[in-house]
Short mmCIF file of C-alpha atoms in Angstrom, two decimals:
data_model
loop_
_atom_site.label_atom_id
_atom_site.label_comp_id
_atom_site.label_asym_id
_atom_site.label_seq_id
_atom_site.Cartn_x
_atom_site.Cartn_y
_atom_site.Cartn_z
CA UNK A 1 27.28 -4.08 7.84
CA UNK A 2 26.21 -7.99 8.35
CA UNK A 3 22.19 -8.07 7.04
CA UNK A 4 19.92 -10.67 8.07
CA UNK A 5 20.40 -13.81 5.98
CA UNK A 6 17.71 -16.25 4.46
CA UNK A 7 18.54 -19.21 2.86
CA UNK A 8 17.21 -20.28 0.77
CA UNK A 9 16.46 -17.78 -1.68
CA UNK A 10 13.99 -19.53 -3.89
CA UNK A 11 12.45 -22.99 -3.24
CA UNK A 12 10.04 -25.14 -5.08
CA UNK A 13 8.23 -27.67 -3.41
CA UNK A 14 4.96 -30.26 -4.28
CA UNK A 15 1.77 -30.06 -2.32
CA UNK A 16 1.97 -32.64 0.39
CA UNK A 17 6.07 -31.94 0.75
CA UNK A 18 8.03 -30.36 3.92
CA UNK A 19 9.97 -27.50 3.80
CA UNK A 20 11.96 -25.69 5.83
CA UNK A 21 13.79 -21.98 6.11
CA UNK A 22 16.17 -20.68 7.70
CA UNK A 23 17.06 -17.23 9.15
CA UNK A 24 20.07 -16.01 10.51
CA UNK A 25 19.79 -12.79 12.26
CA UNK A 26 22.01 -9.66 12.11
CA UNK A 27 24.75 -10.58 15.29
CA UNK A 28 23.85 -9.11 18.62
CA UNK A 29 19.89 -9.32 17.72
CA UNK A 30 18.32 -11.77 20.16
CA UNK A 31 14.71 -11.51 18.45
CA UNK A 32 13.49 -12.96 14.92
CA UNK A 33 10.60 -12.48 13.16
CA UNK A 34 8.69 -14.49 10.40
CA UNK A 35 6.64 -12.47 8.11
CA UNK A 36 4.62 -14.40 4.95
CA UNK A 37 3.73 -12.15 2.27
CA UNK A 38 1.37 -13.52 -0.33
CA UNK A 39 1.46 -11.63 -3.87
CA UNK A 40 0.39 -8.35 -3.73
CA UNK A 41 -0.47 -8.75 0.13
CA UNK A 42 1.33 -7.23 2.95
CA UNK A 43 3.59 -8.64 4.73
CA UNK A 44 1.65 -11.11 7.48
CA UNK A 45 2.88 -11.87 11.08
CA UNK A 46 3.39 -15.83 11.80
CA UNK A 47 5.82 -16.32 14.59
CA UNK A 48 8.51 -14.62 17.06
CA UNK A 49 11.24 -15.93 19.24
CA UNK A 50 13.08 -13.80 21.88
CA UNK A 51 16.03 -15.65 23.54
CA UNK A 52 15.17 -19.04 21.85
CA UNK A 53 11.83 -18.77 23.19
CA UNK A 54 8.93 -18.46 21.66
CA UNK A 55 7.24 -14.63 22.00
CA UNK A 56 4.29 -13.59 20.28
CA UNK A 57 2.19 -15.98 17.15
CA UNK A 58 0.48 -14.93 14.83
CA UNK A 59 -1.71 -16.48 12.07
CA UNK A 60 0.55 -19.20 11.72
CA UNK A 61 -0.98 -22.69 10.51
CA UNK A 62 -0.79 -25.38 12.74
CA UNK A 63 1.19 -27.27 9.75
CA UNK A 64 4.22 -25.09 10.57
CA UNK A 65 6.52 -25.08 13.04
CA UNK A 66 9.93 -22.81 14.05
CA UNK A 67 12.52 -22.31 16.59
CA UNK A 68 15.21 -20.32 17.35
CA UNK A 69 18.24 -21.95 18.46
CA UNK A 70 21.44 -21.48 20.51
CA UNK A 71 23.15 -19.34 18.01
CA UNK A 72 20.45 -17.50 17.74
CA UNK A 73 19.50 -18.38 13.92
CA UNK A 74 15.85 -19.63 13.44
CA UNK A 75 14.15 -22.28 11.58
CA UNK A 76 10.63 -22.39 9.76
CA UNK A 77 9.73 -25.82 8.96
CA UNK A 78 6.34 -26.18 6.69
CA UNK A 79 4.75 -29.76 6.20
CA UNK A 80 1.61 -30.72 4.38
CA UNK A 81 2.17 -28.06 1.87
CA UNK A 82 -0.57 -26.96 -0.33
CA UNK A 83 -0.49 -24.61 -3.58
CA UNK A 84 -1.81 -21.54 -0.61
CA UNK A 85 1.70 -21.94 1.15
CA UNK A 86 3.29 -20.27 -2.26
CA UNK A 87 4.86 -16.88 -0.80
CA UNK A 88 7.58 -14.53 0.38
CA UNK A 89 8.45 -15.94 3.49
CA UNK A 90 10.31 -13.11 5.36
CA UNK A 91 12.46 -13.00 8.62
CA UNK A 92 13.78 -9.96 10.25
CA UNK A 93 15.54 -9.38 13.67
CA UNK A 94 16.24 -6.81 16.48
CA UNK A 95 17.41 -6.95 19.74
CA UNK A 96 15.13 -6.13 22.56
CA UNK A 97 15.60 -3.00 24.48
CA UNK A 98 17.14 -1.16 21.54
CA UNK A 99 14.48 0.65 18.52
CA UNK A 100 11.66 -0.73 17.64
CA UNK A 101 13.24 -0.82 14.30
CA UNK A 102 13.14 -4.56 12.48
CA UNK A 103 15.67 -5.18 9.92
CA UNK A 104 14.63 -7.51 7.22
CA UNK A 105 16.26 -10.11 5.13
CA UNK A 106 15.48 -10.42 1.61
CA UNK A 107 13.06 -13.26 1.22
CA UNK A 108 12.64 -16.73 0.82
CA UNK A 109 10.02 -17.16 -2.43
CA UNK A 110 8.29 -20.68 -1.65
CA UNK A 111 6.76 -21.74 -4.65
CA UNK A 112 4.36 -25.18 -4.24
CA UNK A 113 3.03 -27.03 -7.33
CA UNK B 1 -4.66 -6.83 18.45
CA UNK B 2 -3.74 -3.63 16.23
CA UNK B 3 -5.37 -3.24 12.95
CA UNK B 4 -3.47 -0.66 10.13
CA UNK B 5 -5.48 0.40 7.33
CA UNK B 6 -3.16 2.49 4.39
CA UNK B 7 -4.67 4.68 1.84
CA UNK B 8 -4.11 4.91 -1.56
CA UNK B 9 -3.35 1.55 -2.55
CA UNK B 10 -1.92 3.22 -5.74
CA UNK B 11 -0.72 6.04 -6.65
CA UNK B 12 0.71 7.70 -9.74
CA UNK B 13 2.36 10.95 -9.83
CA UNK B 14 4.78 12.88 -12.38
CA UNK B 15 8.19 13.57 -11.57
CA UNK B 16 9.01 16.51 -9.23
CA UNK B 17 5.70 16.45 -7.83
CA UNK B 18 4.70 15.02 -4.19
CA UNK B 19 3.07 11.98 -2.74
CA UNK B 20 1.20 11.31 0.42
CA UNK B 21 0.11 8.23 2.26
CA UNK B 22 -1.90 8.25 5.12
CA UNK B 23 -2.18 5.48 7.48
CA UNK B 24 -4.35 4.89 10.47
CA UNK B 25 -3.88 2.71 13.79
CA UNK B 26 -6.41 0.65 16.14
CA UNK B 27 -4.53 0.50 19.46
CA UNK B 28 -3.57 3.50 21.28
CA UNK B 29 -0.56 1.68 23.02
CA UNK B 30 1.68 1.49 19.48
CA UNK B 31 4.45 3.76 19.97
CA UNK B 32 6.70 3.33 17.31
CA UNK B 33 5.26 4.20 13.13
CA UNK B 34 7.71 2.80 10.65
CA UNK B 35 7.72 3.07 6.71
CA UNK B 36 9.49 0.29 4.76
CA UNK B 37 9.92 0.46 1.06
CA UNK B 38 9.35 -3.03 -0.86
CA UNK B 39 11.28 -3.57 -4.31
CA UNK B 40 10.50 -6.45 -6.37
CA UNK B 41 11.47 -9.26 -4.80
CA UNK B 42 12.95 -7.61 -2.22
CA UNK B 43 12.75 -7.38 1.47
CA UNK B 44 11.01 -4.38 3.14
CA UNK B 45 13.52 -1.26 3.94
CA UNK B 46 13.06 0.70 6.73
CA UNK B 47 12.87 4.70 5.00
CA UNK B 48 12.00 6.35 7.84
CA UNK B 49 10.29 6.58 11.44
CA UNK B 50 8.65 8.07 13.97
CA UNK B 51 7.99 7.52 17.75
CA UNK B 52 4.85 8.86 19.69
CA UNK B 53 6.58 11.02 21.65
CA UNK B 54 7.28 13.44 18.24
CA UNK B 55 4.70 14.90 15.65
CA UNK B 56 6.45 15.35 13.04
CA UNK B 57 10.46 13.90 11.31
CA UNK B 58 11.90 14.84 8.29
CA UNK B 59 15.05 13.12 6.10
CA UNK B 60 15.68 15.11 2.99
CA UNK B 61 13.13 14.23 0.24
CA UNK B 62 11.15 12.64 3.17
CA UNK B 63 8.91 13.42 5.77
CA UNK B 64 6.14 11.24 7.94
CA UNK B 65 3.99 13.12 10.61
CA UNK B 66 1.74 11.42 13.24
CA UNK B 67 -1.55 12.79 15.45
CA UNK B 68 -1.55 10.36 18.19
CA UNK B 69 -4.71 11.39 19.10
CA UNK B 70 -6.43 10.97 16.13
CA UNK B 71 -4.52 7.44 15.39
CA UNK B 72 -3.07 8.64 11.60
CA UNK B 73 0.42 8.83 10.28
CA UNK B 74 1.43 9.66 6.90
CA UNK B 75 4.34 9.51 4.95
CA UNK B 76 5.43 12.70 2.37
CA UNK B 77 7.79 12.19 -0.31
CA UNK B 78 8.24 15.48 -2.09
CA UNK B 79 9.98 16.01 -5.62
CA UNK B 80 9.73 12.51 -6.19
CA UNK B 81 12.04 10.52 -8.61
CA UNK B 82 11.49 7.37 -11.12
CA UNK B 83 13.54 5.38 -8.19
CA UNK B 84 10.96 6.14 -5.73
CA UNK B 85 8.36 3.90 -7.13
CA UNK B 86 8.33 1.06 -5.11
CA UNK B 87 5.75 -0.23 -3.19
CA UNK B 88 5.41 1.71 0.40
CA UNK B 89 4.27 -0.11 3.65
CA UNK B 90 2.88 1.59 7.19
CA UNK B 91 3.23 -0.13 10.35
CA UNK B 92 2.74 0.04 13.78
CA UNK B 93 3.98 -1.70 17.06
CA UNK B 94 3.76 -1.22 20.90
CA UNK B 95 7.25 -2.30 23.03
CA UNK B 96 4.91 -4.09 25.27
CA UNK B 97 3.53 -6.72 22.51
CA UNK B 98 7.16 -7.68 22.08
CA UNK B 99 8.17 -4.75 18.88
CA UNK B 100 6.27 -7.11 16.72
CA UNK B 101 5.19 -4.82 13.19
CA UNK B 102 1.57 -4.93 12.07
CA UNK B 103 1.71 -3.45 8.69
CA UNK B 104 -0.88 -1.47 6.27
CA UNK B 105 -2.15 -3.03 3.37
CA UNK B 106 0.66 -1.25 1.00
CA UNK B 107 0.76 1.67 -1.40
CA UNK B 108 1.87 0.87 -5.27
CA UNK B 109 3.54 4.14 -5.68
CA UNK B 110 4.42 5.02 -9.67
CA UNK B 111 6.38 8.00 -10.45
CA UNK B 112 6.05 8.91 -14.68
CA UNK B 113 9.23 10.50 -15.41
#
């Protein structure tokens, strides 16, 4: 069965520098989810989009920035970076209406030097 | 918003023997009590669940019961395996704050063959 796809997979980036992930859900799922998971931290919630709009935030920085676009994949897009941006940057989907259950991709690691 | 606190943060048990992690919840309206399991460098995957509606699910090796009225879920993992060590996450979420997860702090689970 299709997973939900992150690209890409590793990233290395210099304070000051943009960045920017992408997320492609599993098909059908109208809802994506950005998680950021610092090392040896849980999983923390930034931002959601339901139906290309934008449906819960969470402690996202004011630096980043996402959407969710027509085809339903979703893009994270970082700027300023500093050496506190290095994480797991996470994305999982559902559709609404269905369980509560998220499905995860496996990671972007964001490494800034 | 909903705050999860998870207990142990590690835990190290021989093979064949049981584990248990508790987990407790801040807002009454979360309905739905997943467990991921996190591999290194690997996204979250979903082990088992429960709703609020039941007190208790079981799938083989694995069990997770919740007391809605006292807030506290807890996962049991009996005649545990080498494979099983992972680290294990809680969460919570309420339909009506869009399925979005808030997750425990994590459990470093090591099984010693």
């Amino acid at each position: 069965a299709a997973g939900v796809i992150q690209s890409p997979r590793h990233l290395i980036k210099e304070k000051r520098e943009t960045a920017t992930l992408k997320c492609y859900p599993i098909p059908r799922h109208d809802t994506v989810y950005w998680y950021q998971q610092g090392p040896g931290q849980d999983p923390q919630f930034l931002i959601s989009f339901y139906e290309k709009m934008q449906s819960d935030k969470g402690s996202i920085p004011d630096r980043f920035s996402a959407q969710q676009f027509s085809d339903y994949h979703s893009e994270l897009n970082m700027s300023s970076l500093e050496l506190g941006d290095s994480a797991l940057y996470f994305c999982a989907s559902n559709k609404q209406g269905e369980t509560g259950e998220l499905f995860f991709g496996e990671g972007s690691r964001l490494t800034v030097l | 918003g909903e705050n999860v606190e998870q207990h142990p943060s590690t835990l190290s048990v021989q093979e064949g023997d049981s584990a248990v992690i508790k987990c407790t919840y801040s807002d009454s309206a979360s309905n739905y009590f997943p467990w991921y399991k996190q591999e290194l460098g690997k996204g979250p995957q979903l082990i088992i669940d429960i709703r609020s509606n039941v007190g208790e699910k079981k799938d083989q090796r694995i069990a997770v019961t919740l007391n809605k009225t006292a807030k506290h879920f807890s996962l049991h993992i009996t005649e545990t395996q080498p494979e099983d060590s992972a680290v294990y996450f809680c969460a919570a979420s309420a339909k009506a704050a869009g399925n979005k997860l808030t997750f425990g702090g994590g459990t470093r689970v090591l099984v010693k063959p």
